[in-house]
Short mmCIF file of C-alpha atoms and ligand atoms in Angstrom, two decimals:
data_model
loop_
_atom_site.label_atom_id
_atom_site.label_comp_id
_atom_site.label_asym_id
_atom_site.label_seq_id
_atom_site.Cartn_x
_atom_site.Cartn_y
_atom_site.Cartn_z
CA MET E 227 -26.35 8.37 -51.94
CA PHE E 228 -23.94 8.86 -48.83
CA ALA E 229 -26.28 7.22 -46.37
CA LYS E 230 -26.68 4.07 -48.64
CA THR E 231 -22.68 4.03 -48.86
CA LEU E 232 -22.56 4.35 -45.21
CA ARG E 233 -24.88 1.41 -44.53
CA ARG E 234 -22.76 -0.27 -46.81
CA THR E 235 -19.36 0.46 -45.39
CA LEU E 236 -20.23 0.76 -41.67
CA PRO E 237 -20.35 -3.00 -40.73
CA VAL E 238 -16.88 -3.44 -43.21
CA ALA E 239 -15.78 -0.93 -41.11
CA LEU E 240 -16.72 -2.21 -37.37
CA ALA E 241 -15.49 -5.96 -38.69
CA ALA E 242 -12.03 -4.67 -39.07
CA LEU E 243 -12.16 -2.77 -35.91
CA THR E 244 -13.12 -6.05 -34.50
CA VAL E 245 -10.85 -8.25 -36.18
CA VAL E 246 -7.92 -5.83 -34.96
CA GLY E 247 -8.85 -6.11 -31.60
CA PHE E 248 -10.57 -2.45 -31.74
CA THR E 249 -13.94 -3.48 -30.09
CA ALA E 250 -12.95 -1.01 -27.50
CA ALA E 251 -14.29 1.54 -29.52
CA ALA E 252 -17.59 0.12 -28.59
CA HIS E 253 -16.67 -0.48 -25.08
CA ALA E 254 -14.34 1.70 -22.40
CA PRO E 255 -11.35 0.47 -22.30
CA THR E 256 -10.44 -2.23 -20.03
CA SER E 257 -9.05 -0.94 -16.23
CA LEU E 258 -8.46 -2.19 -13.24
CA LYS E 259 -10.17 1.16 -11.49
CA ASN E 260 -13.21 0.72 -13.94
CA ALA E 261 -13.41 -3.11 -13.23
CA TYR E 262 -13.42 -2.13 -9.34
CA LYS E 263 -15.49 0.57 -9.86
CA LYS E 264 -18.60 -0.38 -7.29
CA ASP E 265 -16.12 -2.17 -5.29
CA PHE E 266 -13.45 -0.33 -4.01
CA PHE E 267 -10.35 1.83 -4.94
CA ILE E 268 -7.53 -0.13 -6.64
CA GLY E 269 -4.23 1.91 -5.59
CA VAL E 270 -0.45 1.98 -6.76
CA ALA E 271 2.36 3.03 -4.80
CA ILE E 272 4.28 5.72 -6.77
CA ASN E 273 8.07 5.89 -6.60
CA GLY E 274 10.15 9.67 -7.01
CA GLN E 275 10.34 8.99 -10.63
CA GLN E 276 6.38 8.89 -11.20
CA ILE E 277 6.02 11.28 -8.77
CA SER E 278 8.46 13.88 -10.61
CA GLY E 279 6.78 12.83 -13.96
CA GLN E 280 10.11 11.13 -15.30
CA ASP E 281 8.38 8.18 -15.79
CA VAL E 282 6.02 9.24 -18.58
CA LYS E 283 5.27 5.70 -19.40
CA GLY E 284 4.68 4.59 -16.04
CA ASP E 285 2.56 7.74 -15.51
CA ALA E 286 0.29 7.20 -17.88
CA ILE E 287 -0.52 3.68 -16.90
CA ILE E 288 -0.82 5.01 -13.17
CA ALA E 289 -3.87 7.65 -14.51
CA GLU E 290 -4.85 5.26 -16.29
CA GLN E 291 -5.33 2.00 -14.53
CA PHE E 292 -5.59 3.47 -10.53
CA SER E 293 -8.20 5.27 -8.69
CA SER E 294 -5.94 5.61 -5.49
CA ILE E 295 -2.35 6.54 -4.92
CA SER E 296 0.45 5.69 -1.93
CA PRO E 297 3.45 7.77 -2.04
CA GLU E 298 6.25 4.60 -1.46
CA ASN E 299 8.69 7.08 0.31
CA ALA E 300 7.71 10.91 -0.41
CA LEU E 301 5.82 11.22 3.08
CA LYS E 302 7.92 9.30 5.04
CA TRP E 303 9.25 11.21 8.38
CA SER E 304 12.94 10.57 7.14
CA LEU E 305 12.59 12.61 3.34
CA LEU E 306 9.68 15.24 4.74
CA HIS E 307 11.13 16.17 8.04
CA PRO E 308 14.89 15.44 8.24
CA GLN E 309 15.51 18.29 10.04
CA LEU E 310 14.07 19.95 13.29
CA ASP E 311 13.12 22.95 11.61
CA LYS E 312 13.18 21.63 7.98
CA TYR E 313 10.44 20.31 6.04
CA THR E 314 10.65 19.77 2.54
CA TRP E 315 7.93 19.75 0.33
CA ASP E 316 8.54 19.49 -2.94
CA ALA E 317 7.95 15.81 -3.80
CA ALA E 318 4.86 15.50 -1.35
CA ASP E 319 3.50 18.26 -2.89
CA LYS E 320 3.19 17.09 -6.42
CA TYR E 321 2.54 13.82 -5.55
CA VAL E 322 -1.01 15.51 -3.71
CA GLU E 323 -1.21 17.21 -6.87
CA PHE E 324 -0.64 14.15 -9.15
CA GLY E 325 -3.78 12.65 -7.23
CA GLU E 326 -5.94 15.28 -7.15
CA LYS E 327 -5.60 15.80 -11.18
CA ASN E 328 -6.02 12.19 -11.84
CA HIS E 329 -9.41 12.34 -9.43
CA MET E 330 -7.57 9.86 -6.79
CA PHE E 331 -8.19 8.51 -3.65
CA ILE E 332 -4.90 9.71 -1.82
CA VAL E 333 -3.36 8.23 0.72
CA GLY E 334 -0.98 9.07 3.58
CA HIS E 335 1.61 7.16 4.48
CA ASN E 336 2.58 7.47 7.12
CA LEU E 337 3.27 9.22 10.27
CA VAL E 338 3.96 7.15 13.25
CA TRP E 339 6.83 4.53 12.43
CA HIS E 340 10.02 2.93 14.09
CA SER E 341 11.77 2.97 10.83
CA GLN E 342 12.65 5.75 8.18
CA VAL E 343 12.18 8.60 11.21
CA PRO E 344 15.99 10.14 11.84
CA GLY E 345 17.37 10.19 15.17
CA TRP E 346 17.07 13.55 16.10
CA VAL E 347 13.19 13.14 16.62
CA PHE E 348 13.82 10.89 20.06
CA ARG E 349 16.58 13.43 21.24
CA ASP E 350 17.45 16.86 22.46
CA ASP E 351 20.29 18.88 21.42
CA LYS E 352 22.66 17.15 24.16
CA GLY E 353 21.80 13.85 22.33
CA ASN E 354 19.75 12.67 25.43
CA LEU E 355 16.62 10.95 25.13
CA LEU E 356 13.70 13.29 24.64
CA THR E 357 10.86 13.30 28.07
CA ARG E 358 7.62 11.70 27.32
CA ASP E 359 6.37 14.96 27.11
CA ALA E 360 8.81 16.68 24.78
CA LEU E 361 8.59 13.41 22.34
CA LEU E 362 4.68 14.12 22.12
CA GLU E 363 5.16 17.67 21.44
CA ARG E 364 7.61 16.71 18.89
CA MET E 365 4.90 14.04 17.47
CA HIS E 366 2.24 16.62 17.75
CA ASP E 367 4.22 19.78 15.64
CA HIS E 368 4.84 16.82 13.11
CA ILE E 369 1.24 15.86 12.49
CA ARG E 370 -0.41 18.87 12.88
CA THR E 371 2.08 20.24 10.28
CA VAL E 372 1.98 17.32 7.86
CA VAL E 373 -1.89 16.69 8.21
CA GLY E 374 -2.70 20.11 8.35
CA ARG E 375 -1.22 21.06 5.40
CA TYR E 376 -3.03 18.68 3.19
CA LYS E 377 -5.90 18.93 5.14
CA GLY E 378 -8.97 17.97 2.77
CA ARG E 379 -7.00 16.92 -0.20
CA ILE E 380 -5.40 13.52 1.45
CA GLN E 381 -8.60 11.20 2.23
CA SER E 382 -6.52 8.61 4.58
CA TRP E 383 -3.61 8.57 6.92
CA ASP E 384 -1.80 5.71 7.98
CA VAL E 385 -1.33 6.73 11.27
CA VAL E 386 0.39 4.35 12.90
CA ASN E 387 2.69 1.87 10.62
CA GLU E 388 4.00 -1.56 12.05
CA ALA E 389 3.72 -0.67 16.26
CA LEU E 390 3.38 -4.63 16.95
CA ASN E 391 5.87 -7.76 17.39
CA GLU E 392 4.81 -11.03 15.91
CA ASP E 393 3.27 -12.36 19.32
CA GLY E 394 1.01 -9.39 19.38
CA THR E 395 2.82 -7.36 21.90
CA LEU E 396 3.91 -3.86 21.25
CA ARG E 397 7.19 -3.11 19.36
CA GLN E 398 9.94 -1.68 21.69
CA SER E 399 10.45 1.30 19.34
CA LEU E 400 11.83 4.38 21.05
CA TRP E 401 8.10 5.83 20.16
CA LEU E 402 6.91 2.84 23.21
CA LYS E 403 10.11 3.22 25.31
CA ILE E 404 9.82 7.10 25.56
CA ILE E 405 6.41 7.58 25.49
CA GLY E 406 4.57 4.36 26.51
CA PRO E 407 1.85 2.38 25.10
CA ASP E 408 -0.57 5.64 24.58
CA PHE E 409 1.69 7.11 21.48
CA ILE E 410 -0.49 5.18 19.26
CA GLU E 411 -3.75 6.84 20.71
CA LYS E 412 -2.22 10.18 20.81
CA ALA E 413 -0.93 9.95 17.35
CA PHE E 414 -4.78 9.11 16.16
CA GLN E 415 -6.07 11.97 18.58
CA TYR E 416 -3.31 14.67 17.00
CA ALA E 417 -4.54 13.46 13.33
CA HIS E 418 -8.35 13.72 13.57
CA GLU E 419 -8.09 17.33 15.20
CA ALA E 420 -5.67 17.98 12.20
CA ASP E 421 -8.30 16.71 9.58
CA PRO E 422 -11.51 15.41 11.23
CA GLN E 423 -12.68 14.13 8.09
CA ALA E 424 -9.84 12.02 7.02
CA GLN E 425 -9.71 8.13 7.12
CA LEU E 426 -7.41 6.96 9.72
CA THR E 427 -5.99 3.82 9.55
CA TYR E 428 -3.40 1.65 11.54
CA ASN E 429 -1.78 -0.74 9.24
CA ASP E 430 0.67 -3.76 9.78
CA TYR E 431 1.97 -6.85 8.11
CA ASN E 432 1.51 -10.38 8.61
CA LEU E 433 -1.80 -9.57 10.59
CA GLU E 434 -2.88 -12.89 8.62
CA ASN E 435 -0.81 -14.83 11.47
CA GLU E 436 -3.18 -15.31 14.65
CA PRO E 437 -0.79 -13.88 17.23
CA LYS E 438 -0.30 -10.85 15.45
CA ARG E 439 -3.94 -10.36 14.70
CA ASN E 440 -5.17 -10.60 18.18
CA GLY E 441 -2.63 -8.42 19.19
CA ALA E 442 -4.24 -5.44 16.56
CA ILE E 443 -7.81 -6.63 17.33
CA ALA E 444 -6.56 -6.14 21.51
CA LEU E 445 -5.16 -3.04 20.67
CA ILE E 446 -8.02 -1.63 18.81
CA LYS E 447 -10.65 -3.00 21.18
CA LYS E 448 -9.06 -0.76 23.69
CA MET E 449 -8.88 2.33 21.40
CA GLN E 450 -12.42 2.33 20.36
CA ALA E 451 -13.30 1.67 23.79
CA ASP E 452 -11.10 4.83 25.01
CA GLY E 453 -12.93 6.71 22.10
CA ILE E 454 -9.93 6.84 19.96
CA PRO E 455 -11.17 8.10 16.28
CA ILE E 456 -9.93 4.69 14.47
CA ASN E 457 -11.86 4.49 11.01
CA CYS E 458 -9.66 1.36 9.32
CA VAL E 459 -7.21 -1.39 9.39
CA GLY E 460 -4.61 -1.74 6.76
CA ILE E 461 -3.36 -5.12 6.00
CA GLN E 462 -0.02 -4.63 4.12
CA GLY E 463 -0.23 -7.32 2.08
CA HIS E 464 3.02 -8.57 1.47
CA ASP E 465 2.38 -12.14 0.25
CA HIS E 466 4.20 -15.35 -0.67
CA MET E 467 3.28 -17.94 -3.33
CA ASP E 468 2.26 -20.53 -0.44
CA TRP E 469 1.09 -17.56 2.55
CA PRO E 470 -1.34 -16.43 3.50
CA THR E 471 -3.97 -19.19 2.71
CA GLU E 472 -7.43 -18.42 1.71
CA GLU E 473 -8.70 -19.10 5.36
CA GLN E 474 -6.19 -16.59 6.94
CA GLU E 475 -7.16 -13.83 4.49
CA ASP E 476 -10.89 -14.10 4.59
CA SER E 477 -10.90 -14.72 8.44
CA THR E 478 -8.30 -11.83 8.94
CA ILE E 479 -10.52 -9.13 6.83
CA ALA E 480 -13.61 -10.59 8.38
CA ALA E 481 -11.92 -10.32 11.53
CA PHE E 482 -11.37 -6.78 11.40
CA ALA E 483 -14.82 -5.63 9.52
CA ALA E 484 -16.72 -7.30 12.88
CA LEU E 485 -14.98 -4.45 14.76
CA GLY E 486 -17.13 -1.79 12.71
CA LEU E 487 -13.99 -0.82 10.72
CA LYS E 488 -13.25 -0.88 7.32
CA VAL E 489 -9.87 -2.97 5.63
CA SER E 490 -7.49 -1.98 2.97
CA ILE E 491 -4.71 -4.41 1.57
CA SER E 492 -2.37 -1.26 1.73
CA GLU E 493 1.21 -2.56 0.03
CA LEU E 494 -0.08 -5.59 -2.01
CA ASP E 495 2.66 -8.15 -3.70
CA ILE E 496 3.74 -11.88 -3.81
CA ASP E 497 7.04 -12.37 -3.42
CA VAL E 498 7.68 -15.57 -6.28
CA LEU E 499 11.03 -15.98 -5.26
CA PRO E 500 12.48 -18.74 -2.70
CA SER E 501 12.05 -17.71 0.79
CA ALA E 502 15.02 -16.19 2.46
CA GLY E 503 14.33 -17.01 5.80
CA PRO E 504 11.22 -16.14 8.31
CA ILE E 505 8.14 -14.30 6.58
CA THR E 506 8.51 -10.78 7.71
CA ALA E 507 8.06 -7.36 5.60
CA ASP E 508 10.35 -5.89 8.37
CA VAL E 509 12.44 -3.84 6.62
CA SER E 510 15.94 -4.26 8.98
CA ALA E 511 15.73 -7.57 7.73
CA ASN E 512 19.04 -8.32 5.69
CA LEU E 513 19.63 -12.14 4.66
CA GLN E 514 22.28 -10.76 2.08
CA ASN E 515 24.60 -13.81 3.07
CA GLN E 516 22.09 -16.41 1.70
CA GLN E 517 22.18 -15.02 -1.71
CA THR E 518 23.35 -18.36 -3.78
CA ALA E 519 22.31 -18.91 -7.12
CA ASN E 520 19.42 -21.32 -5.90
CA ARG E 521 18.04 -18.28 -4.11
CA ASN E 522 17.92 -16.00 -7.48
CA PRO E 523 16.12 -18.86 -10.24
CA TYR E 524 14.33 -16.31 -12.27
CA VAL E 525 17.24 -13.80 -13.54
CA ASN E 526 16.34 -14.51 -17.48
CA GLY E 527 13.00 -14.26 -16.95
CA LEU E 528 9.81 -16.03 -15.30
CA PRO E 529 8.81 -19.61 -16.22
CA ASP E 530 5.02 -19.77 -17.81
CA SER E 531 4.29 -22.17 -15.00
CA VAL E 532 5.12 -19.49 -12.27
CA GLN E 533 3.84 -16.79 -14.16
CA LYS E 534 0.52 -19.19 -14.04
CA ASP E 535 0.64 -19.83 -10.48
CA LEU E 536 1.26 -16.30 -9.41
CA ALA E 537 -1.92 -15.50 -11.72
CA ALA E 538 -3.68 -18.12 -9.71
CA ARG E 539 -2.75 -16.56 -6.18
CA TYR E 540 -3.86 -13.40 -7.30
CA THR E 541 -7.18 -15.10 -8.62
CA MET E 542 -7.48 -16.52 -4.87
CA LEU E 543 -6.52 -12.96 -3.07
CA PHE E 544 -8.96 -10.87 -5.09
CA HIS E 545 -11.72 -13.69 -4.52
CA VAL E 546 -11.28 -13.12 -1.17
CA TYR E 547 -11.35 -9.39 -1.31
CA MET E 548 -14.80 -9.30 -3.78
CA LYS E 549 -16.47 -11.61 -1.17
CA HIS E 550 -15.39 -8.45 1.92
CA ARG E 551 -16.26 -6.15 -0.93
CA LYS E 552 -18.49 -4.21 1.05
CA GLU E 553 -16.26 -3.80 4.29
CA MET E 554 -13.24 -2.87 2.09
CA SER E 555 -11.86 0.35 1.40
CA ARG E 556 -9.05 -0.08 -0.97
CA VAL E 557 -6.76 -2.55 -2.67
CA THR E 558 -3.34 -0.79 -3.42
CA PHE E 559 -0.11 -2.58 -4.79
CA TRP E 560 3.22 -1.82 -3.49
CA GLY E 561 4.93 -0.47 -6.99
CA LEU E 562 3.53 0.00 -10.37
CA SER E 563 5.85 -2.76 -12.40
CA ASP E 564 8.26 -5.73 -11.28
CA GLY E 565 11.51 -3.19 -12.04
CA ASP E 566 9.89 -0.86 -9.53
CA SER E 567 9.55 -3.41 -6.74
CA TRP E 568 11.39 -3.06 -3.47
CA LEU E 569 11.39 -6.84 -3.24
CA ASN E 570 14.32 -7.07 -6.28
CA GLY E 571 16.36 -5.94 -2.78
CA PHE E 572 14.25 -6.84 -0.09
CA PRO E 573 15.46 -9.44 1.90
CA VAL E 574 18.16 -9.92 -0.22
CA ARG E 575 19.82 -7.91 -2.25
CA GLY E 576 20.11 -8.14 -6.01
CA ARG E 577 17.23 -10.65 -7.00
CA THR E 578 15.01 -10.80 -9.60
CA ASN E 579 11.72 -10.64 -8.57
CA TYR E 580 8.15 -10.39 -10.39
CA PRO E 581 5.68 -9.79 -7.56
CA LEU E 582 3.44 -7.42 -9.48
CA LEU E 583 0.89 -6.94 -12.29
CA TYR E 584 3.20 -5.39 -14.88
CA ASP E 585 6.55 -6.44 -15.89
CA ARG E 586 9.72 -4.88 -16.51
CA GLN E 587 8.76 -3.85 -19.99
CA LEU E 588 5.11 -2.33 -18.57
CA GLN E 589 3.54 -5.10 -20.65
CA THR E 590 0.63 -6.65 -18.39
CA LYS E 591 1.45 -9.80 -17.06
CA PRO E 592 -1.40 -13.00 -17.01
CA ALA E 593 -1.66 -11.76 -13.15
CA TYR E 594 -3.08 -8.49 -14.38
CA ASP E 595 -5.79 -10.71 -16.34
CA ALA E 596 -6.27 -12.54 -13.53
CA VAL E 597 -7.37 -9.58 -11.42
CA ILE E 598 -9.57 -8.10 -14.15
CA GLU E 599 -11.22 -11.59 -14.47
CA ALA E 600 -11.60 -11.87 -10.57
CA ALA E 601 -13.97 -8.62 -10.41
CA LYS E 602 -16.80 -10.47 -11.98
CA TYR E 603 -16.77 -12.69 -8.80
CA LYS E 604 -19.49 -12.93 -6.59
CA ALA E 605 -19.50 -14.80 -3.63
CA LYS E 606 -22.11 -17.33 -2.68
C1 GLA O 23 6.70 -1.58 5.10
C2 GLA O 23 6.52 0.13 5.18
C3 GLA O 23 6.50 0.34 3.41
C4 GLA O 23 7.58 -0.07 2.84
C5 GLA O 23 7.38 -1.22 2.89
C6 GLA O 23 8.87 -1.77 1.72
O1 GLA O 23 5.81 -2.00 4.46
O2 GLA O 23 4.86 0.34 5.10
O3 GLA O 23 6.51 1.80 3.87
O4 GLA O 23 8.46 0.59 2.89
O5 GLA O 23 7.54 -1.85 3.89
O6 GLA O 23 8.90 -1.04 0.59
#
């Protein structure tokens, strides 16, 4: 009797579930990490509120959707090591615990950069610039301490960030001026020494542009010739609606993969606003004086046509990533939702931007569906 009732009612119940969209009961719920699980990690940069657990809804989405995390700021030198003898581990420890709890590929960002590094790093107690040896020692201590603390727990380190100029020459940072060009090789050696298993990455923006890409290739070839342990290149991916082209993205990934390295898209977002000067992700750029109404056209929402164009841009990019899926390590979005994005304040402060897959209410956008769909793409 019971079995008969069940036979009769089950199809009805299942049909009802289907109508209200719960066929998900039969399949796993859609997620970015599942869609790409055979291909590469899908990461997201997480901010202080997400690390500390204050963004409850955001954290739930991050845990459900992503297989990798990067710290937006928590591991940068100025936050982690603000004074010579002082490390502030709290946020960094919580960040790593969050990743471990959710079984994620955990990224350390970053060790050596010209920005978000305190002035004292380069000077002695009288305010004079350090000697090469003294700065190398300071760099060594920092890397040994930070990488050592998370040995075996942080799987991938952005060892050097943004060492190149647009023309492919080395940026005139204090690292370069004081130590010389081998500051990069030294940083990788120190990181390898502190955690021989970790993936070590050179990370930069605008590598899709040929002069800078050629500079990176020359740098990496020299490192390889010198026996330096580098395993991966991070193409930041701070993209625009008209840059990079499909060909640029494709040939850039191919060029780095040809060096025998893994490739990450390490900081993906797509700026939908009118460009406010030359394309750059140089955090010191400030085009504040250009803030006029036509530079901030979508204060009241993104028009459907632009939503569609944004989704199409994501489709194009993910088709290229899928074409290279065997060479890719991860694709990391620089922020969870549009409201979290640095692009609301860069390079012009106070604009309303829409670069990511989740809107300000943490609802998925058409760009999210486009990325899920692109996982089915198989290049010919
Ligand atoms: C660069 C850095 C990141 C971040 C972004 C802007 O790309 O690598 O750490 O600061 O700029 O948020």
